[in-house]
mmCIF file of C-alpha atoms in Angstrom:
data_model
loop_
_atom_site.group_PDB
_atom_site.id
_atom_site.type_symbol
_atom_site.label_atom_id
_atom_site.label_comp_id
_atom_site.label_asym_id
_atom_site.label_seq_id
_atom_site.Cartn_x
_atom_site.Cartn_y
_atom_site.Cartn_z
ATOM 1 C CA UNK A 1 0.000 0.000 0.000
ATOM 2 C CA UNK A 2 1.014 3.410 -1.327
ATOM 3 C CA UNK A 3 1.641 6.408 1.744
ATOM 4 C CA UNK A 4 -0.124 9.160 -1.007
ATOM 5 C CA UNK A 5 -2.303 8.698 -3.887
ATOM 6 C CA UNK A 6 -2.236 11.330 -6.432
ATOM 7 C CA UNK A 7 -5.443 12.160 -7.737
ATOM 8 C CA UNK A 8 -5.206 13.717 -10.867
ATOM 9 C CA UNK A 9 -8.080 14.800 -13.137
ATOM 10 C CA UNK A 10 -7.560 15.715 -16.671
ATOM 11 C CA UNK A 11 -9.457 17.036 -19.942
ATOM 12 C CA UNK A 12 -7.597 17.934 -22.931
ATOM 13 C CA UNK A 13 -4.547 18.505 -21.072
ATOM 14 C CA UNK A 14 -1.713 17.437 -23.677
ATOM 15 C CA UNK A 15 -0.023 20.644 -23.201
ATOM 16 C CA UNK A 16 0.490 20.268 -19.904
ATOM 17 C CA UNK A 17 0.150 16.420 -18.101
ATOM 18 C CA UNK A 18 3.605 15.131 -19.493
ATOM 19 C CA UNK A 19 5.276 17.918 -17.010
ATOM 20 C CA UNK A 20 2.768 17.485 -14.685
ATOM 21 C CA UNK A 21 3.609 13.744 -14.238
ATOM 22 C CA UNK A 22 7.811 14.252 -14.607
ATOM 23 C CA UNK A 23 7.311 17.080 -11.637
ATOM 24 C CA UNK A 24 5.852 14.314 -9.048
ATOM 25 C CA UNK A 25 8.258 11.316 -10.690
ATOM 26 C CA UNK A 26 10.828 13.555 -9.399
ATOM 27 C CA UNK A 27 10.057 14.664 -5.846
ATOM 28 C CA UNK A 28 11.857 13.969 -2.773
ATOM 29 C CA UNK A 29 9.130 11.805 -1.630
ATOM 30 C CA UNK A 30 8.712 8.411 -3.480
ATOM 31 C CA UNK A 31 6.102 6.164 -1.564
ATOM 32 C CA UNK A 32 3.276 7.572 -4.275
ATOM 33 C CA UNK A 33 1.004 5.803 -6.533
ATOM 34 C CA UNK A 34 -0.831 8.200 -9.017
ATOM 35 C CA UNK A 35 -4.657 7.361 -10.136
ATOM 36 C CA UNK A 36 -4.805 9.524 -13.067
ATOM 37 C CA UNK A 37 -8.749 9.670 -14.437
ATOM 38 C CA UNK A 38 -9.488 11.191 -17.828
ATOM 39 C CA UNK A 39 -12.712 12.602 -18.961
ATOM 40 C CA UNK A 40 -12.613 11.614 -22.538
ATOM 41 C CA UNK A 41 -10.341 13.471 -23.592
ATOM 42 C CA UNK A 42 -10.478 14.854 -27.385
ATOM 43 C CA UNK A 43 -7.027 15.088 -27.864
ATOM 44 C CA UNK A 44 -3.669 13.408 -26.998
ATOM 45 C CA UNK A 45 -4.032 12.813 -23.319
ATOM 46 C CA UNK A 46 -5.136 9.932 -23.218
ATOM 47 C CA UNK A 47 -1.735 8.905 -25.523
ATOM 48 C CA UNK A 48 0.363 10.645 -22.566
ATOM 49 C CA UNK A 49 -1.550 8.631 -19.856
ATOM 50 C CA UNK A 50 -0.487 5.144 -22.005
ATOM 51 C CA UNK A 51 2.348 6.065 -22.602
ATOM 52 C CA UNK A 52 3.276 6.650 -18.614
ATOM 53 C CA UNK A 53 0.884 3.612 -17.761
ATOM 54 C CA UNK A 54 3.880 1.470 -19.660
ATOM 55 C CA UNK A 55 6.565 3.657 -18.524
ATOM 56 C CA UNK A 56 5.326 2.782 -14.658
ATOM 57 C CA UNK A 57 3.023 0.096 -14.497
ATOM 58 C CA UNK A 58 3.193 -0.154 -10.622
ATOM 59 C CA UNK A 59 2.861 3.359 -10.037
ATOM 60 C CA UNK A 60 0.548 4.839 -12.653
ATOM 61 C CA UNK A 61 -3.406 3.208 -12.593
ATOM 62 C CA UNK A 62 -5.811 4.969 -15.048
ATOM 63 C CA UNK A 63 -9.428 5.394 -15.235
ATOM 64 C CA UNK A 64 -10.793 6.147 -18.666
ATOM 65 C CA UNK A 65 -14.574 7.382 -18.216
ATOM 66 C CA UNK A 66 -16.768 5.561 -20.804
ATOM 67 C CA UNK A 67 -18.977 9.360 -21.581
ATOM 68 C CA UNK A 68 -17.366 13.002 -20.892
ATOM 69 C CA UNK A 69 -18.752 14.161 -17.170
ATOM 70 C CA UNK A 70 -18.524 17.301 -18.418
ATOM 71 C CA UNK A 71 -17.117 18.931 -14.552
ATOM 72 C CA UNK A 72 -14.866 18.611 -12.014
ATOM 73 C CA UNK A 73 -17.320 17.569 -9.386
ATOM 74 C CA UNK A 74 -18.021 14.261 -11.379
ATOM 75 C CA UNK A 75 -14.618 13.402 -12.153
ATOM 76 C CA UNK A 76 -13.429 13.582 -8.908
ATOM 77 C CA UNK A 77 -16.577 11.446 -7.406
ATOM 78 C CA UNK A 78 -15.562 8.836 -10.632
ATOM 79 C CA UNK A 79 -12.128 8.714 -8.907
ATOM 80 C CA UNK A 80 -13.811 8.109 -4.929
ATOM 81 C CA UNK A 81 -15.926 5.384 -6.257
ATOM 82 C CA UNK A 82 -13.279 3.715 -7.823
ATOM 83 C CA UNK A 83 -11.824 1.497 -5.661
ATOM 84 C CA UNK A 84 -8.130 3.044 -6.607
ATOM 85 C CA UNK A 85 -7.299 5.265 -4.158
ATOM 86 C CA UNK A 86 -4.718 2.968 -1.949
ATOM 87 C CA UNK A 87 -2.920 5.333 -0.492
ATOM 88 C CA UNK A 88 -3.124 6.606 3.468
ATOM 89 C CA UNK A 89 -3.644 9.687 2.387
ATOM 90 C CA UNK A 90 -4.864 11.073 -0.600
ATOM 91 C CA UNK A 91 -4.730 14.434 -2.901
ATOM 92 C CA UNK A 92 -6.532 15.792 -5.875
ATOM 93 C CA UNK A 93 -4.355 17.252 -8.717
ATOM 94 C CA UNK A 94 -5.277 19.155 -11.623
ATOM 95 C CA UNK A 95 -2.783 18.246 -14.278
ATOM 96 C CA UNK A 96 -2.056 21.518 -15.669
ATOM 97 C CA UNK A 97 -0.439 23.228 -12.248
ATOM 98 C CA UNK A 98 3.012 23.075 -11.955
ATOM 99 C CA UNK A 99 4.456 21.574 -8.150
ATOM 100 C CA UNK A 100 7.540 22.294 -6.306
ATOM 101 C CA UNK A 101 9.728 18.981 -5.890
ATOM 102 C CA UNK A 102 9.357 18.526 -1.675
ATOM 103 C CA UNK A 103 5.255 19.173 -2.362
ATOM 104 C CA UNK A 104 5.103 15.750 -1.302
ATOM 105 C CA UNK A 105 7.431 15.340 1.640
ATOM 106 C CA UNK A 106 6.701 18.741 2.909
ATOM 107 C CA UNK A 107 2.819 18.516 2.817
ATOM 108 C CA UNK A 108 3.414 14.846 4.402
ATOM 109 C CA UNK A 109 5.898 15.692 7.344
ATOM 110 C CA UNK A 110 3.177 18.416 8.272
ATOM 111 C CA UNK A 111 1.027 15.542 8.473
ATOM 112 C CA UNK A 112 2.533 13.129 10.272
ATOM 113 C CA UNK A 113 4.841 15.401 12.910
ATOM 114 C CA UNK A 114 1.719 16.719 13.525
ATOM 115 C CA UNK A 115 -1.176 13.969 13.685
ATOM 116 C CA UNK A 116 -3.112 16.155 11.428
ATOM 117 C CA UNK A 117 -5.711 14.654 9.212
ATOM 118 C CA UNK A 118 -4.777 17.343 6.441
ATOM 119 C CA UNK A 119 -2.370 19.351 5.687
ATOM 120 C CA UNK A 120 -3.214 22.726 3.562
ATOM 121 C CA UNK A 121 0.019 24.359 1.979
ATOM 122 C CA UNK A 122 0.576 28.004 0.431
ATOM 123 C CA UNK A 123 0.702 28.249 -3.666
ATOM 124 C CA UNK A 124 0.664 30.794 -5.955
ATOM 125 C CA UNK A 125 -1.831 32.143 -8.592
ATOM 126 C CA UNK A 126 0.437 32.523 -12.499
ATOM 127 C CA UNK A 127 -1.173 34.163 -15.389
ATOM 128 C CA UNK A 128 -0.757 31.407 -18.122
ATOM 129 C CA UNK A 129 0.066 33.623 -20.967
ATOM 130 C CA UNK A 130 2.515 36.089 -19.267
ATOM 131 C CA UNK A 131 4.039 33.684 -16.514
ATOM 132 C CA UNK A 132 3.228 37.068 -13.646
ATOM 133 C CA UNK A 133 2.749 35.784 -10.710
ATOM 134 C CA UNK A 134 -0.736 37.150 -9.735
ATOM 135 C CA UNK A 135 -0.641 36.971 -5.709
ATOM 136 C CA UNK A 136 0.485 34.323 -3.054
ATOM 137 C CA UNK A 137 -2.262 32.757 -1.026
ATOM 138 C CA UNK A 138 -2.324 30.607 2.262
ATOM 139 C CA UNK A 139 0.908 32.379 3.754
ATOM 140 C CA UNK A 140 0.735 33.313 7.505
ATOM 141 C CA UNK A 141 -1.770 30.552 8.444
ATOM 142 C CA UNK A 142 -0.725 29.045 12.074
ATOM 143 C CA UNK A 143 1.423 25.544 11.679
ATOM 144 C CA UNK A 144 -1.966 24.037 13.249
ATOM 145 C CA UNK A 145 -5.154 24.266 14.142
ATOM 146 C CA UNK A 146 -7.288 21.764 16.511
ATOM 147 C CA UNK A 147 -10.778 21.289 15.820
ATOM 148 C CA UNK A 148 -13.229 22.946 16.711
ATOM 149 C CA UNK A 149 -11.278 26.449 16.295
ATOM 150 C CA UNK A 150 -12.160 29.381 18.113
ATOM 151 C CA UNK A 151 -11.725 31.688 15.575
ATOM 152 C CA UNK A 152 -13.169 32.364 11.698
ATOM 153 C CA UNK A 153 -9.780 30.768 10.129
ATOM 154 C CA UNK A 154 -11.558 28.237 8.242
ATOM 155 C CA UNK A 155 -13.702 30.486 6.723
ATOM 156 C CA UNK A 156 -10.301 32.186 4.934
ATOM 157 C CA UNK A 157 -8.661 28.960 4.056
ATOM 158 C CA UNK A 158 -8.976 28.182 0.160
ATOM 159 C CA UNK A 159 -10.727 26.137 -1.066
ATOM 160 C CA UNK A 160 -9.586 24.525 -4.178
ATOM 161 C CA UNK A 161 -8.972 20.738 -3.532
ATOM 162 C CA UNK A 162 -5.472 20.741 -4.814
ATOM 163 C CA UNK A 163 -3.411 22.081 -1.995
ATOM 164 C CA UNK A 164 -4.803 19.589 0.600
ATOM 165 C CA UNK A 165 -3.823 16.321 1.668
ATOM 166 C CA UNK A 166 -6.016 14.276 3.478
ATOM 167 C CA UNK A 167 -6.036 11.283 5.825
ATOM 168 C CA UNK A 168 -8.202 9.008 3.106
ATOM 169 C CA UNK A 169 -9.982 7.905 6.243
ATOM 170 C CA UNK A 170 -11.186 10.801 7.229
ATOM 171 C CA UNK A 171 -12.461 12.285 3.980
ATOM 172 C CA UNK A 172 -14.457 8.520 3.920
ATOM 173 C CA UNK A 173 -17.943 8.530 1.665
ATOM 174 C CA UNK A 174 -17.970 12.372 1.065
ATOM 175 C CA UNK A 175 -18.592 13.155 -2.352
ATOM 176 C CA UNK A 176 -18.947 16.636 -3.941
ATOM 177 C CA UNK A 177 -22.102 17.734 -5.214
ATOM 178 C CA UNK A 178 -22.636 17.724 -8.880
ATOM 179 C CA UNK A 179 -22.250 21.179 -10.282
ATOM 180 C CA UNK A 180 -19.309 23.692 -11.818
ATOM 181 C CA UNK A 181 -18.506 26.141 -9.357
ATOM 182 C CA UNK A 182 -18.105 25.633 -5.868
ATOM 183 C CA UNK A 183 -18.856 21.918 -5.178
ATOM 184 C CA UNK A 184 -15.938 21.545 -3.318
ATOM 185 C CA UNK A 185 -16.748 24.140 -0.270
ATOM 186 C CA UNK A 186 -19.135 22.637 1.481
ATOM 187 C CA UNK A 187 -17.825 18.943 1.481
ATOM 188 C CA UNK A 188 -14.878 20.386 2.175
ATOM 189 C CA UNK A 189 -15.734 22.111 5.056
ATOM 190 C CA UNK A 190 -18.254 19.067 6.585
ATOM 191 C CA UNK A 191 -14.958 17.393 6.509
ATOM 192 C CA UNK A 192 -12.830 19.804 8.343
ATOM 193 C CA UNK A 193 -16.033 19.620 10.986
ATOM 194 C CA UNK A 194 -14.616 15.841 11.360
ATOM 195 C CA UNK A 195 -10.928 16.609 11.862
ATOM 196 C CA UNK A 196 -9.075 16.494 15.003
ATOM 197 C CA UNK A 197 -6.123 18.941 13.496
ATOM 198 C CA UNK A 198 -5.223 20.691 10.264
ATOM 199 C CA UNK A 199 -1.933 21.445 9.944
ATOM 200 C CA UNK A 200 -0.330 24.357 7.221
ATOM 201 C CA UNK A 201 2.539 24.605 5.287
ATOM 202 C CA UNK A 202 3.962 27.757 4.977
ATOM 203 C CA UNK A 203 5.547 27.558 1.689
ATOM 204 C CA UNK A 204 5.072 28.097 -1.851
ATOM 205 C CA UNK A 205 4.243 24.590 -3.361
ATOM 206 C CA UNK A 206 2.013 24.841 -6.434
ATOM 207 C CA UNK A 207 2.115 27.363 -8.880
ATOM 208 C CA UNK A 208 -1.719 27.547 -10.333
ATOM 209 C CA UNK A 209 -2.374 28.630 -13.962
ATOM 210 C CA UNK A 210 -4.263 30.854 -14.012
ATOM 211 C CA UNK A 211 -6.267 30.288 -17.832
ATOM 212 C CA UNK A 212 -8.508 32.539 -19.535
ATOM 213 C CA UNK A 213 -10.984 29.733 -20.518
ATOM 214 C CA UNK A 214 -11.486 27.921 -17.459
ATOM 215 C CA UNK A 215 -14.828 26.953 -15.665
ATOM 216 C CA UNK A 216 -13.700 30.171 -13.372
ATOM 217 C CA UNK A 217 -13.592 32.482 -15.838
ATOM 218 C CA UNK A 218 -16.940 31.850 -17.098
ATOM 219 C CA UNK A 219 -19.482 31.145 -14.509
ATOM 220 C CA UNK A 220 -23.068 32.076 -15.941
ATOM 221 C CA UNK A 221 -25.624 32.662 -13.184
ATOM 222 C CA UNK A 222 -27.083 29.042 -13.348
ATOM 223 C CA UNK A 223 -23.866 27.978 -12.233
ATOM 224 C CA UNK A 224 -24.554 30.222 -9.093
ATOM 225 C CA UNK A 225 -27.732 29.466 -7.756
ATOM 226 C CA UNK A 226 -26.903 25.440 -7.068
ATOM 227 C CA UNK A 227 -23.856 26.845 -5.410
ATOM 228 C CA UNK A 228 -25.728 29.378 -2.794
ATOM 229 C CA UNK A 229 -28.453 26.545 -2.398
ATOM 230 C CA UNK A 230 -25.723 24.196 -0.997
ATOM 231 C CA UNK A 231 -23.918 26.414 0.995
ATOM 232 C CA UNK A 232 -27.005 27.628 2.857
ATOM 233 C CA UNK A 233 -28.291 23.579 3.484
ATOM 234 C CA UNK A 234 -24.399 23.098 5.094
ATOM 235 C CA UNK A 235 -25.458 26.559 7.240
ATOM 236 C CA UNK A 236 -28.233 25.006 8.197
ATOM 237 C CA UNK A 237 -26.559 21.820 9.511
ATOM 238 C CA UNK A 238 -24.183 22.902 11.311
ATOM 239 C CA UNK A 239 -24.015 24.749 15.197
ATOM 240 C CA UNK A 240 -21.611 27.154 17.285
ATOM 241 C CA UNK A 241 -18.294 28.301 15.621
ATOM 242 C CA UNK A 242 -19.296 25.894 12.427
ATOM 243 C CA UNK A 243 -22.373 27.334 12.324
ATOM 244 C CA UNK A 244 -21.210 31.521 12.206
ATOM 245 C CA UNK A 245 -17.824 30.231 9.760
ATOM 246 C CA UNK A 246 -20.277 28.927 7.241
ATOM 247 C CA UNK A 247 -22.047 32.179 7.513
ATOM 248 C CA UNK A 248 -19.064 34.392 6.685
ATOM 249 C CA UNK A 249 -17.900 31.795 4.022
ATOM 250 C CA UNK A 250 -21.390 32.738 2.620
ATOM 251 C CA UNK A 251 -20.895 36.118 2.518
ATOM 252 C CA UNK A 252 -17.176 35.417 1.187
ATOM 253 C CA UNK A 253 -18.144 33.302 -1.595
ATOM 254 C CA UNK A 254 -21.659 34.654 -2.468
ATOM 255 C CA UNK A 255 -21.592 37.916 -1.757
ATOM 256 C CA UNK A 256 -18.015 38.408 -2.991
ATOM 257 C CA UNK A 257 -16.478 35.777 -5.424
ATOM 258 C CA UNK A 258 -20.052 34.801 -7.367
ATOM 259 C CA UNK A 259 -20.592 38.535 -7.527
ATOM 260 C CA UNK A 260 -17.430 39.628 -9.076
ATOM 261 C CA UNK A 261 -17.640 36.791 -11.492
ATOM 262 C CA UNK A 262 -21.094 37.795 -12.666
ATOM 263 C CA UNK A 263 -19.719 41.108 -13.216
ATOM 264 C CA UNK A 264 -17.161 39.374 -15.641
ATOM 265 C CA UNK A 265 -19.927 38.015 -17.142
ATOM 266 C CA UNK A 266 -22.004 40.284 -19.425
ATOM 267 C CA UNK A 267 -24.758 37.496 -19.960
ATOM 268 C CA UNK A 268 -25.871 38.157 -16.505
ATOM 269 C CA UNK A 269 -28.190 40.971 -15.227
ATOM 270 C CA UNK A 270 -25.816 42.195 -12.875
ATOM 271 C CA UNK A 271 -28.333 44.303 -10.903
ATOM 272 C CA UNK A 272 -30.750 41.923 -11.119
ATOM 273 C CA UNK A 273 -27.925 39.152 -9.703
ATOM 274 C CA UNK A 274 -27.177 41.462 -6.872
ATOM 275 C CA UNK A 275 -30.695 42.212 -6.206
ATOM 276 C CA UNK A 276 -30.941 37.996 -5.909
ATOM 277 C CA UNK A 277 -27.776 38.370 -3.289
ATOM 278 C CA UNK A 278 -29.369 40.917 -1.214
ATOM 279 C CA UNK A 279 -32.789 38.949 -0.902
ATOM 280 C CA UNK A 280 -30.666 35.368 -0.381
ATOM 281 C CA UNK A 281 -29.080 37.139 2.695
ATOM 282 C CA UNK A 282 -31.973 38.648 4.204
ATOM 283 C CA UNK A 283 -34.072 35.465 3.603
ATOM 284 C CA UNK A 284 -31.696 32.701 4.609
ATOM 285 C CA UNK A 285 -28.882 34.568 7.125
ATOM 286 C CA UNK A 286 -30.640 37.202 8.725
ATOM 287 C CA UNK A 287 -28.014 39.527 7.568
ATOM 288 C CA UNK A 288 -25.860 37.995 9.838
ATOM 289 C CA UNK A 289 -27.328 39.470 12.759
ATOM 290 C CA UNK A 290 -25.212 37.671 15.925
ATOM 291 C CA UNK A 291 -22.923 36.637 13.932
ATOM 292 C CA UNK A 292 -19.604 37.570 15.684
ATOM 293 C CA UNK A 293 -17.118 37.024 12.712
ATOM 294 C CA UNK A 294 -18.860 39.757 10.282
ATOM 295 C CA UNK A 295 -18.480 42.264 13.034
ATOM 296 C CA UNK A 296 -16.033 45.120 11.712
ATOM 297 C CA UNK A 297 -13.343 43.974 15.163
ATOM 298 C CA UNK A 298 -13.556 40.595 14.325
ATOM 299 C CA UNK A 299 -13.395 41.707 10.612
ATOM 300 C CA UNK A 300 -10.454 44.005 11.056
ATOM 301 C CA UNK A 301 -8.211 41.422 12.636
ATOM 302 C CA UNK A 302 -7.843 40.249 8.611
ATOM 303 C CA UNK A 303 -6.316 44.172 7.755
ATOM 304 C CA UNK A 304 -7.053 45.682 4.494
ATOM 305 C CA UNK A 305 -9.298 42.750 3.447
ATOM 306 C CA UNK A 306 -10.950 42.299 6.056
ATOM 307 C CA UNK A 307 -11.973 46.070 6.733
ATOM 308 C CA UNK A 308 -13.120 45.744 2.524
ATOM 309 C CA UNK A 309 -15.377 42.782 3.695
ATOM 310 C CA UNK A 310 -17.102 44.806 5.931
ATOM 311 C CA UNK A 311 -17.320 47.555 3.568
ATOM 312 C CA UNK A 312 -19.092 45.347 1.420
ATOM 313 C CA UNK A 313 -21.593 43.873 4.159
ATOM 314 C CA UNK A 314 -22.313 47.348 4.613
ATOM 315 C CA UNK A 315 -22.699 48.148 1.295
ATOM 316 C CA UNK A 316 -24.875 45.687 0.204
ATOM 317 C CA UNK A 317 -27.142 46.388 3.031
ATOM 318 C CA UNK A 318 -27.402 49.799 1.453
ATOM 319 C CA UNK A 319 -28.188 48.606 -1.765
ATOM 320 C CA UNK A 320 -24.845 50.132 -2.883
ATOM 321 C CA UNK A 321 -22.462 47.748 -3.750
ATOM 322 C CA UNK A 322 -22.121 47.340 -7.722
ATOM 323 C CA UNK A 323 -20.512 51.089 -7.312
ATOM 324 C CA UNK A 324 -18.307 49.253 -5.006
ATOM 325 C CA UNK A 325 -18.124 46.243 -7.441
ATOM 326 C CA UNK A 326 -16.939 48.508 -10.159
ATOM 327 C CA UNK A 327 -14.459 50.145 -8.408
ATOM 328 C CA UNK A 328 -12.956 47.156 -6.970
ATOM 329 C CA UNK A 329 -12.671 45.401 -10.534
ATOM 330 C CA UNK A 330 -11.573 48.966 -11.804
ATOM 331 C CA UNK A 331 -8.561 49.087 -9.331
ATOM 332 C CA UNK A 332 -7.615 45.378 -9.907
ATOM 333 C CA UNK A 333 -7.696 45.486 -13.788
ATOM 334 C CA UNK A 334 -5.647 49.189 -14.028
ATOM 335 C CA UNK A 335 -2.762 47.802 -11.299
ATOM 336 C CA UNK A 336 -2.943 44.498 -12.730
ATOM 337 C CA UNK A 337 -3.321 42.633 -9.652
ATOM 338 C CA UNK A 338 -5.205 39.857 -8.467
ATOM 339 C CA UNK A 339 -7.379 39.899 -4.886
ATOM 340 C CA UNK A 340 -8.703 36.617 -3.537
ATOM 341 C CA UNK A 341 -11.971 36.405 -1.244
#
């Protein structure tokens, strides 16, 4: 049996899966197996994946879907219900990021010195076409956290599946729900709710490319609502601290992320979307009345982004925020930098 399995998804991915699978043949850590699973792919990837499936027979397993799944979500769940996934611990990959070679024995040690059941490293976002490094995210996080915490950090850890390793164990039967954007917050975070400890890695591990025609870049509004839907059933479910970090990561990913991608979008009725936004957090959060970690001191303890979070809480309530939308994607697109909530 394997220490890690690899989890790596991939779609039309020549360009990128042959570096993506010499970068983990050569890191520092060796007890791997990788469980590569390919969405019918339309062009040479699925040569690539034969070709290392020969190359490394006792290391590389594939899973060739039999129809296209058509999002991440599915393939991912494909890969769970597969019965390939040997290793202790586990991590999804998406095979066009780039990794640093001790990804794997750094992200490990943090698990193991630290009887964590996952470990969550830093990374950094690239702009594919230019190589600029956009911004650094996960830096500064405490080197761990027990569970429950006693403080909103969950609700500003990322939340992209490819940074984390996890105790297979512990993730168990979760699967992620079935649509684009999203899908992995909330089984993300029921599983945190079943950790003992997550433990952080300070440095700079993956190096995320950052593409113009990903699922990111184009989220229409029916991509949205499934999203807010979920996130307000996990709200729901959950009690205490759990209960008030789902409600910020609400806020965060709602009120925030969906809403700056809608304004990326011109499909959508941006008004109209933000008049949705408004009603979805009077209806369903109460504006976040009680709520401790959307006060501006809890808020504040973040700095600049935290103080723009409550900015926006306050300008929503007001029924003012795409003039704080547009100034915010204004200031980003002139200085040509790149702002994570």
């Amino acid at each position: 049996m394997p220490e890690i399995t690899i989890v790596i998804t991939a779609y039309n991915l020549q360009a990128y899966l042959d570096q993506c699978l010499q970068e983990f043949m050569a890191q520092t850590f060796q007890d791997f197996d990788v469980l590569i699973v390919d969405d019918c792919s339309t062009d040479g990837t699925r040569r690539i994946i034969r070709e290392w499936c020969k190359r490394c027979p006792d290391r590389i397993k594939a899973l060739y879907l039999e129809k296209n799944l058509g999002m991440p979500a599915k393939t991912r769940n494909a890969a769970l219900d597969s019965g390939l996934i040997d290793g202790r611990y586990f991590i999804f990959q998406d095979g066009d990021d780039s990794v640093e070679p001790q990804f794997l024995e750094k992200m490990h040690a943090a698990l193991v010195e630290n009887n964590a059941d996952v470990a969550i490293c830093a990374y950094e976002r690239v702009e594919l076409q230019s190589g600029h490094v956009l911004c650094q995210e996960m830096r500064g996080f405490p080197k761990t956290v027990d569970m429950p915490p006693n403080t909103d950090i969950l609700a500003f850890v990322n939340t992209s599946p490819w940074n984390k390793l996890w105790r297979t164990e512990v993730f168990g039967e979760a699967r992620f729900p079935p649509f684009k954007v999203g899908e992995e917050v909330a089984v993300q975070f029921t599983r945190y709710t079943q950790c003992r400890r997550i433990a952080f890695v300070n440095d700079v591990l993956i190096h995320y490319r950052v593409r113009k025609d990903s699922i990111i870049s184009n989220t229409s509004r029916q991509d949205i609502l499934p999203f807010a839907k979920e996130l307000k059933t996990c709200y729901d479910q959950q009690n205490g601290v759990f209960r008030d970090t789902m409600g910020l990561m609400a806020f965060l990913h709602i009120g925030m992320s969906m809403a700056l991608r809608a304004a990326d979008n011109p499909q959508i009725d941006l008004k109209g979307h933000l008049r949705w936004t408004r009603e979805y957090f009077s209806a369903g959060f109460g504006w976040f009345q009680g709520n401790p970690f959307l006060r501006l001191r809890s808020l504040a303890y973040h700095g600049v982004k935290g103080i723009a979070l409550w900015c926006a809480l306050l300008a929503y309530r007001m029924n003012a925020f795409e003039l704080a939308l547009r100034a915010f994607r204004f200031v980003t697109t002139k200085f040509h930098i790149d702002i994570k909530f």
